[in-house]
Amino acid sequence: MISLTACSFPSSIGKTTSALLLSPKHGTKLVFPLESQIKPPWLIYFSKTEESSSCELYDPSMQKRYYLSFPELSGSRVCHSNEGWLLMYNPNSFQLFFFSPFTHDRIPLPPLWMAYDQRMAFSCAPTSSTCLLFTVTNVTLDKITVKTCYPNAEEWNTFVFKNQLPVSTFEQILFSNGVFYCLTNTGHLSIFDPSSDSWDVLLSGPPLEHHGSNGCFMTQHQGEIFLIYMYAHMNPTVLRLDHTSCEWTERKTLGGLTIYASGLCSETRAEQKQPRNCLCLPVFHGFKRTCIYYKVDEESVVSLKWKKSDPYANIWIMPPLNPILNQLL
């Protein structure tokens, strides 16, 4: 039986909030204190039924699972994750909101109609005064329309730019170096700079390596942008953006990084004991949700086990800081 308990502690936003104690199947209790420490991300799975409010948290470093229920998320799908917060969207009410699964805090946003394949990203935790939400809402032969807003805003800011690329959808959006990087499904890369409200095309031609791929992930680490193309019968290709030449260069190593990849957003970690220099990919193994690791600097056939899945089915999230595991009586 799953139990949910709440305890109170001072939050970083100057009020009292609640941390959840989650009882996983292993019979352990999870407490969420505030000590700061960078940890590997956890994977959160969402039920395929829109009306369902059940979720599963998976910690790949400990291979533990936690089962949660969030009635307030019923009918909503996840759009993005950053600094322990989820961006959620309800397609029936067009309502967007930030949600913390570890404190139940919720921050509203102005409503917006979104296409099913529309991508979004936000720059940092919505409790920060600098948090900005960004999305591309419309692409035509001659125009690109983007929108931005801040947490608790009442309306969206709209910007229209001349389209210099073929009509396509934006498959990946991430925030780094003060700008939003936007990758199309044809491999073209553009940036939106919120400091000047400007749109620029970085790469007007797609990387050759993307041909024949059945999915891609884009992530960043300390300002370095990485792009991973996946294939049905080939090993993944890892590319890094050269900021000087504005070209993608293939990488045979990740320099000790671990990239936790998912369709909506990906995370990177350094200074881990194990695993390092890997891609960590969510998969279904039999009837079990789990992860597989692909060593970038070694020959591997792990890509044969990876299949493109529903991007809204799971997402990586920064876990509670210093979780404490206690045995239940």
CSV table of C-alpha atoms in Angstrom, one decimal:
chain,number,residue,atom,x,y,z
A,1,MET,CA,0.0,0.0,0.0
A,2,ILE,CA,1.3,3.4,-0.9
A,3,SER,CA,1.3,6.1,1.8
A,4,LEU,CA,1.8,9.9,1.4
A,5,THR,CA,2.8,11.9,4.4
A,6,ALA,CA,3.7,15.6,4.7
A,7,CYS,CA,6.1,17.5,6.9
A,8,SER,CA,6.8,21.2,7.0
A,9,PHE,CA,10.1,23.0,6.5
A,10,PRO,CA,11.1,26.6,5.5
A,11,SER,CA,11.3,26.9,1.8
A,12,SER,CA,13.7,29.0,-0.3
A,13,ILE,CA,10.8,31.3,-1.3
A,14,GLY,CA,10.2,32.6,2.2
A,15,LYS,CA,7.1,30.6,3.2
A,16,THR,CA,6.3,27.3,4.8
A,17,THR,CA,5.7,24.4,2.4
A,18,SER,CA,5.5,20.7,2.5
A,19,ALA,CA,7.8,17.9,1.5
A,20,LEU,CA,6.4,14.6,0.6
A,21,LEU,CA,7.4,11.3,2.3
A,22,LEU,CA,6.8,8.6,-0.3
A,23,SER,CA,6.6,5.0,0.4
A,24,PRO,CA,7.9,2.9,-2.4
A,25,LYS,CA,7.3,-0.8,-2.9
A,26,HIS,CA,10.6,-1.5,-1.2
A,27,GLY,CA,9.0,-0.3,2.1
A,28,THR,CA,11.2,2.8,2.6
A,29,LYS,CA,10.3,6.3,3.4
A,30,LEU,CA,11.8,9.4,1.6
A,31,VAL,CA,12.3,12.7,3.3
A,32,PHE,CA,13.3,15.9,1.5
A,33,PRO,CA,15.6,18.3,3.4
A,34,LEU,CA,17.2,21.4,1.9
A,35,GLU,CA,21.0,20.7,2.0
A,36,SER,CA,22.4,21.6,-1.4
A,37,GLN,CA,24.1,18.9,-3.4
A,38,ILE,CA,24.1,18.1,-7.1
A,39,LYS,CA,22.7,14.6,-7.7
A,40,PRO,CA,21.9,12.5,-10.7
A,41,PRO,CA,18.4,13.3,-12.0
A,42,TRP,CA,15.4,11.0,-11.5
A,43,LEU,CA,13.0,9.9,-14.2
A,44,ILE,CA,9.3,10.6,-13.7
A,45,TYR,CA,6.8,8.5,-15.7
A,46,PHE,CA,3.3,9.6,-16.3
A,47,SER,CA,0.2,7.4,-16.8
A,48,LYS,CA,-0.9,7.0,-20.5
A,49,THR,CA,-4.5,7.8,-19.4
A,50,GLU,CA,-5.1,11.5,-19.4
A,51,GLU,CA,-7.6,11.3,-16.5
A,52,SER,CA,-5.1,9.3,-14.3
A,53,SER,CA,-3.1,11.2,-11.7
A,54,SER,CA,-0.6,8.4,-11.0
A,55,CYS,CA,3.1,8.9,-11.6
A,56,GLU,CA,6.2,6.8,-11.0
A,57,LEU,CA,9.6,8.2,-10.0
A,58,TYR,CA,12.7,6.1,-10.8
A,59,ASP,CA,16.1,6.8,-9.3
A,60,PRO,CA,18.6,5.1,-11.7
A,61,SER,CA,21.6,5.5,-9.4
A,62,MET,CA,19.8,3.5,-6.6
A,63,GLN,CA,17.5,1.5,-8.9
A,64,LYS,CA,14.6,2.4,-6.7
A,65,ARG,CA,11.0,3.3,-7.6
A,66,TYR,CA,8.5,5.6,-5.9
A,67,TYR,CA,4.8,5.7,-6.7
A,68,LEU,CA,2.9,9.0,-6.4
A,69,SER,CA,-0.6,10.4,-7.1
A,70,PHE,CA,-1.2,14.0,-8.0
A,71,PRO,CA,-5.0,14.7,-8.5
A,72,GLU,CA,-4.1,18.3,-9.5
A,73,LEU,CA,-2.3,16.9,-12.6
A,74,SER,CA,-5.3,14.9,-13.9
A,75,GLY,CA,-5.9,15.8,-17.6
A,76,SER,CA,-2.5,17.5,-18.0
A,77,ARG,CA,0.7,16.6,-19.8
A,78,VAL,CA,4.3,17.5,-19.1
A,79,CYS,CA,6.1,20.0,-21.3
A,80,HIS,CA,9.4,20.7,-19.7
A,81,SER,CA,11.5,20.3,-16.6
A,82,ASN,CA,14.1,22.5,-14.9
A,83,GLU,CA,15.6,22.7,-11.4
A,84,GLY,CA,13.1,20.3,-9.8
A,85,TRP,CA,10.0,22.0,-11.4
A,86,LEU,CA,7.7,20.7,-14.1
A,87,LEU,CA,5.8,22.7,-16.7
A,88,MET,CA,2.4,21.2,-17.2
A,89,TYR,CA,-0.3,21.9,-19.8
A,90,ASN,CA,-4.0,20.9,-19.8
A,91,PRO,CA,-5.2,20.7,-23.5
A,92,ASN,CA,-8.9,20.9,-22.4
A,93,SER,CA,-8.6,24.2,-20.6
A,94,PHE,CA,-5.5,25.5,-22.3
A,95,GLN,CA,-4.1,26.1,-18.8
A,96,LEU,CA,-0.3,26.1,-18.2
A,97,PHE,CA,1.3,26.0,-14.8
A,98,PHE,CA,4.5,25.2,-13.0
A,99,PHE,CA,4.4,22.3,-10.6
A,100,SER,CA,6.8,20.9,-8.0
A,101,PRO,CA,6.1,17.2,-7.4
A,102,PHE,CA,8.1,17.4,-4.2
A,103,THR,CA,6.4,20.3,-2.5
A,104,HIS,CA,3.0,20.5,-4.4
A,105,ASP,CA,3.7,24.1,-5.0
A,106,ARG,CA,1.9,25.4,-8.1
A,107,ILE,CA,2.6,28.7,-10.0
A,108,PRO,CA,0.0,29.8,-12.6
A,109,LEU,CA,0.7,31.0,-16.2
A,110,PRO,CA,-1.6,32.7,-18.8
A,111,PRO,CA,-3.6,30.2,-20.9
A,112,LEU,CA,-2.4,29.3,-24.3
A,113,TRP,CA,-3.5,27.0,-27.1
A,114,MET,CA,-0.7,24.5,-27.9
A,115,ALA,CA,-0.3,22.1,-30.7
A,116,TYR,CA,0.5,18.5,-29.7
A,117,ASP,CA,4.0,18.6,-31.0
A,118,GLN,CA,4.7,22.2,-29.7
A,119,ARG,CA,7.8,22.5,-27.5
A,120,MET,CA,8.5,24.8,-24.6
A,121,ALA,CA,11.4,25.6,-22.3
A,122,PHE,CA,11.9,27.8,-19.2
A,123,SER,CA,15.2,29.4,-18.2
A,124,CYS,CA,15.4,28.5,-14.4
A,125,ALA,CA,13.2,27.7,-11.4
A,126,PRO,CA,9.9,29.7,-11.6
A,127,THR,CA,10.6,31.0,-8.0
A,128,SER,CA,13.4,33.1,-9.5
A,129,SER,CA,12.6,36.7,-10.7
A,130,THR,CA,14.6,35.9,-13.9
A,131,CYS,CA,12.6,32.9,-14.9
A,132,LEU,CA,11.3,33.2,-18.5
A,133,LEU,CA,9.1,30.8,-20.4
A,134,PHE,CA,9.5,30.5,-24.2
A,135,THR,CA,7.8,28.7,-27.1
A,136,VAL,CA,7.5,28.9,-30.9
A,137,THR,CA,3.8,29.0,-31.6
A,138,ASN,CA,3.6,29.3,-35.4
A,139,VAL,CA,5.8,28.8,-38.5
A,140,THR,CA,4.8,29.7,-42.0
A,141,LEU,CA,6.7,30.2,-45.3
A,142,ASP,CA,7.6,33.8,-44.4
A,143,LYS,CA,7.0,34.2,-40.6
A,144,ILE,CA,8.0,32.7,-37.3
A,145,THR,CA,5.9,33.6,-34.2
A,146,VAL,CA,7.3,33.1,-30.7
A,147,LYS,CA,5.9,33.9,-27.3
A,148,THR,CA,7.4,34.5,-23.8
A,149,CYS,CA,6.0,35.2,-20.4
A,150,TYR,CA,7.1,35.2,-16.7
A,151,PRO,CA,5.6,33.2,-13.8
A,152,ASN,CA,2.3,34.7,-12.5
A,153,ALA,CA,2.0,36.9,-15.6
A,154,GLU,CA,-1.4,37.8,-17.0
A,155,GLU,CA,-0.6,37.7,-20.7
A,156,TRP,CA,2.0,36.5,-23.2
A,157,ASN,CA,4.5,38.7,-25.1
A,158,THR,CA,4.4,37.9,-28.8
A,159,PHE,CA,7.2,38.4,-31.3
A,160,VAL,CA,7.0,37.9,-35.1
A,161,PHE,CA,10.2,37.4,-37.2
A,162,LYS,CA,11.0,36.7,-40.8
A,163,ASN,CA,11.4,33.0,-41.5
A,164,GLN,CA,14.6,32.1,-43.3
A,165,LEU,CA,14.2,28.4,-43.1
A,166,PRO,CA,12.0,25.7,-44.6
A,167,VAL,CA,8.7,25.2,-42.9
A,168,SER,CA,9.3,22.7,-40.1
A,169,THR,CA,8.5,22.0,-36.5
A,170,PHE,CA,10.8,22.7,-33.6
A,171,GLU,CA,11.8,19.4,-32.0
A,172,GLN,CA,14.1,20.6,-29.2
A,173,ILE,CA,14.3,23.9,-27.2
A,174,LEU,CA,16.8,24.5,-24.5
A,175,PHE,CA,18.1,27.5,-22.5
A,176,SER,CA,21.9,28.2,-22.2
A,177,ASN,CA,24.3,31.1,-22.4
A,178,GLY,CA,21.4,33.5,-21.8
A,179,VAL,CA,19.5,32.5,-25.0
A,180,PHE,CA,17.0,29.8,-26.2
A,181,TYR,CA,18.4,27.3,-28.7
A,182,CYS,CA,15.7,26.0,-31.1
A,183,LEU,CA,16.3,22.9,-33.2
A,184,THR,CA,13.9,21.9,-36.0
A,185,ASN,CA,13.1,18.4,-37.0
A,186,THR,CA,15.1,19.0,-40.2
A,187,GLY,CA,18.2,19.9,-38.1
A,188,HIS,CA,18.3,23.7,-38.5
A,189,LEU,CA,19.3,25.7,-35.4
A,190,SER,CA,18.2,29.2,-34.4
A,191,ILE,CA,18.4,31.2,-31.2
A,192,PHE,CA,16.1,33.6,-29.5
A,193,ASP,CA,17.8,36.2,-27.3
A,194,PRO,CA,15.5,37.6,-24.6
A,195,SER,CA,17.8,40.5,-23.8
A,196,SER,CA,17.2,42.0,-27.2
A,197,ASP,CA,14.0,40.1,-28.3
A,198,SER,CA,15.9,39.0,-31.4
A,199,TRP,CA,15.8,35.8,-33.5
A,200,ASP,CA,18.9,34.6,-35.4
A,201,VAL,CA,19.6,31.5,-37.5
A,202,LEU,CA,22.9,29.9,-36.4
A,203,LEU,CA,22.9,26.9,-38.7
A,204,SER,CA,20.9,27.2,-41.9
A,205,GLY,CA,22.0,23.7,-43.0
A,206,PRO,CA,21.3,20.5,-41.0
A,207,PRO,CA,24.2,18.2,-39.8
A,208,LEU,CA,24.9,15.4,-42.2
A,209,GLU,CA,24.7,12.9,-39.3
A,210,HIS,CA,20.9,13.4,-38.8
A,211,HIS,CA,19.9,11.6,-42.0
A,212,GLY,CA,18.2,8.3,-41.2
A,213,SER,CA,17.8,9.1,-37.4
A,214,ASN,CA,14.6,8.2,-35.6
A,215,GLY,CA,15.0,10.8,-32.9
A,216,CYS,CA,17.3,13.3,-31.3
A,217,PHE,CA,18.1,14.9,-27.9
A,218,MET,CA,19.7,18.3,-27.2
A,219,THR,CA,21.3,19.3,-23.9
A,220,GLN,CA,24.0,21.6,-22.5
A,221,HIS,CA,26.7,21.6,-19.9
A,222,GLN,CA,28.4,24.8,-18.7
A,223,GLY,CA,27.4,26.5,-22.0
A,224,GLU,CA,28.5,23.7,-24.3
A,225,ILE,CA,25.6,22.5,-26.5
A,226,PHE,CA,25.4,18.8,-27.3
A,227,LEU,CA,23.2,17.1,-29.9
A,228,ILE,CA,22.5,13.3,-29.9
A,229,TYR,CA,21.0,11.6,-32.9
A,230,MET,CA,19.5,8.1,-32.4
A,231,TYR,CA,19.1,5.3,-35.0
A,232,ALA,CA,17.2,2.1,-35.2
A,233,HIS,CA,20.1,0.0,-36.3
A,234,MET,CA,23.2,2.2,-35.6
A,235,ASN,CA,25.0,3.5,-32.6
A,236,PRO,CA,24.0,7.1,-31.5
A,237,THR,CA,25.9,10.0,-32.9
A,238,VAL,CA,27.0,12.7,-30.4
A,239,LEU,CA,27.7,16.2,-31.7
A,240,ARG,CA,29.0,19.4,-30.0
A,241,LEU,CA,28.3,22.9,-31.2
A,242,ASP,CA,31.4,24.9,-32.0
A,243,HIS,CA,30.5,28.4,-31.0
A,244,THR,CA,33.3,29.9,-33.1
A,245,SER,CA,32.5,28.3,-36.4
A,246,CYS,CA,28.8,27.7,-35.6
A,247,GLU,CA,29.2,24.1,-36.8
A,248,TRP,CA,28.4,20.7,-35.3
A,249,THR,CA,31.5,18.6,-34.6
A,250,GLU,CA,31.3,14.8,-33.8
A,251,ARG,CA,32.4,13.7,-30.4
A,252,LYS,CA,33.9,10.3,-29.7
A,253,THR,CA,33.9,11.0,-25.9
A,254,LEU,CA,31.8,13.1,-23.5
A,255,GLY,CA,34.8,14.1,-21.4
A,256,GLY,CA,33.5,12.3,-18.4
A,257,LEU,CA,29.9,13.7,-18.7
A,258,THR,CA,26.8,11.6,-18.3
A,259,ILE,CA,23.8,12.7,-20.5
A,260,TYR,CA,20.4,11.8,-19.2
A,261,ALA,CA,18.3,12.0,-22.4
A,262,SER,CA,14.5,12.3,-22.9
A,263,GLY,CA,12.3,13.7,-25.6
A,264,LEU,CA,11.3,17.0,-23.9
A,265,CYS,CA,14.5,17.9,-22.1
A,266,SER,CA,17.7,16.3,-21.1
A,267,GLU,CA,20.1,16.7,-18.2
A,268,THR,CA,23.9,16.4,-17.9
A,269,ARG,CA,26.0,15.6,-14.9
A,270,ALA,CA,29.8,15.6,-14.2
A,271,GLU,CA,32.0,14.5,-11.3
A,272,GLN,CA,30.1,11.3,-10.9
A,273,LYS,CA,31.8,8.1,-9.8
A,274,GLN,CA,29.9,5.8,-12.1
A,275,PRO,CA,28.6,5.8,-14.8
A,276,ARG,CA,30.6,8.4,-16.7
A,277,ASN,CA,31.0,9.2,-20.4
A,278,CYS,CA,27.5,7.7,-21.0
A,279,LEU,CA,24.1,8.3,-22.5
A,280,CYS,CA,21.4,7.2,-20.1
A,281,LEU,CA,18.2,6.4,-22.0
A,282,PRO,CA,14.7,5.5,-20.7
A,283,VAL,CA,13.4,2.2,-22.1
A,284,PHE,CA,10.8,-0.4,-21.4
A,285,HIS,CA,12.5,-3.7,-20.6
A,286,GLY,CA,9.8,-6.4,-20.7
A,287,PHE,CA,7.0,-4.9,-18.6
A,288,LYS,CA,9.4,-2.8,-16.6
A,289,ARG,CA,10.4,0.8,-17.0
A,290,THR,CA,14.1,1.2,-16.6
A,291,CYS,CA,17.2,2.8,-18.2
A,292,ILE,CA,20.1,1.7,-20.3
A,293,TYR,CA,23.6,3.2,-20.5
A,294,TYR,CA,25.5,3.6,-23.7
A,295,LYS,CA,29.3,4.2,-23.4
A,296,VAL,CA,30.1,6.9,-26.0
A,297,ASP,CA,33.8,5.9,-26.2
A,298,GLU,CA,33.1,2.2,-26.7
A,299,GLU,CA,31.6,0.1,-29.5
A,300,SER,CA,28.1,-0.9,-28.4
A,301,VAL,CA,24.9,-2.4,-29.8
A,302,VAL,CA,22.7,-0.8,-27.1
A,303,SER,CA,21.1,1.4,-29.7
A,304,LEU,CA,19.4,-1.7,-31.1
A,305,LYS,CA,17.4,-1.9,-27.9
A,306,TRP,CA,16.2,1.8,-28.0
A,307,LYS,CA,13.0,2.7,-29.7
A,308,LYS,CA,11.5,6.1,-30.0
A,309,SER,CA,8.6,6.5,-27.5
A,310,ASP,CA,5.9,9.0,-26.6
A,311,PRO,CA,7.9,12.2,-25.5
A,312,TYR,CA,5.2,13.0,-23.0
A,313,ALA,CA,5.5,9.6,-21.2
A,314,ASN,CA,8.5,10.6,-19.1
A,315,ILE,CA,11.0,13.3,-18.3
A,316,TRP,CA,14.1,13.8,-16.2
A,317,ILE,CA,13.8,15.9,-13.1
A,318,MET,CA,16.2,17.2,-10.5
A,319,PRO,CA,15.5,15.2,-7.3
A,320,PRO,CA,15.1,16.3,-3.8
A,321,LEU,CA,18.4,17.5,-2.3
A,322,ASN,CA,20.0,14.9,0.0
A,323,PRO,CA,17.1,12.4,0.2
A,324,ILE,CA,17.2,10.4,3.4
A,325,LEU,CA,16.0,6.8,3.3
A,326,ASN,CA,14.6,5.4,6.5
A,327,GLN,CA,13.1,1.9,7.0
A,328,LEU,CA,9.4,2.0,7.8
A,329,LEU,CA,8.4,0.2,11.1
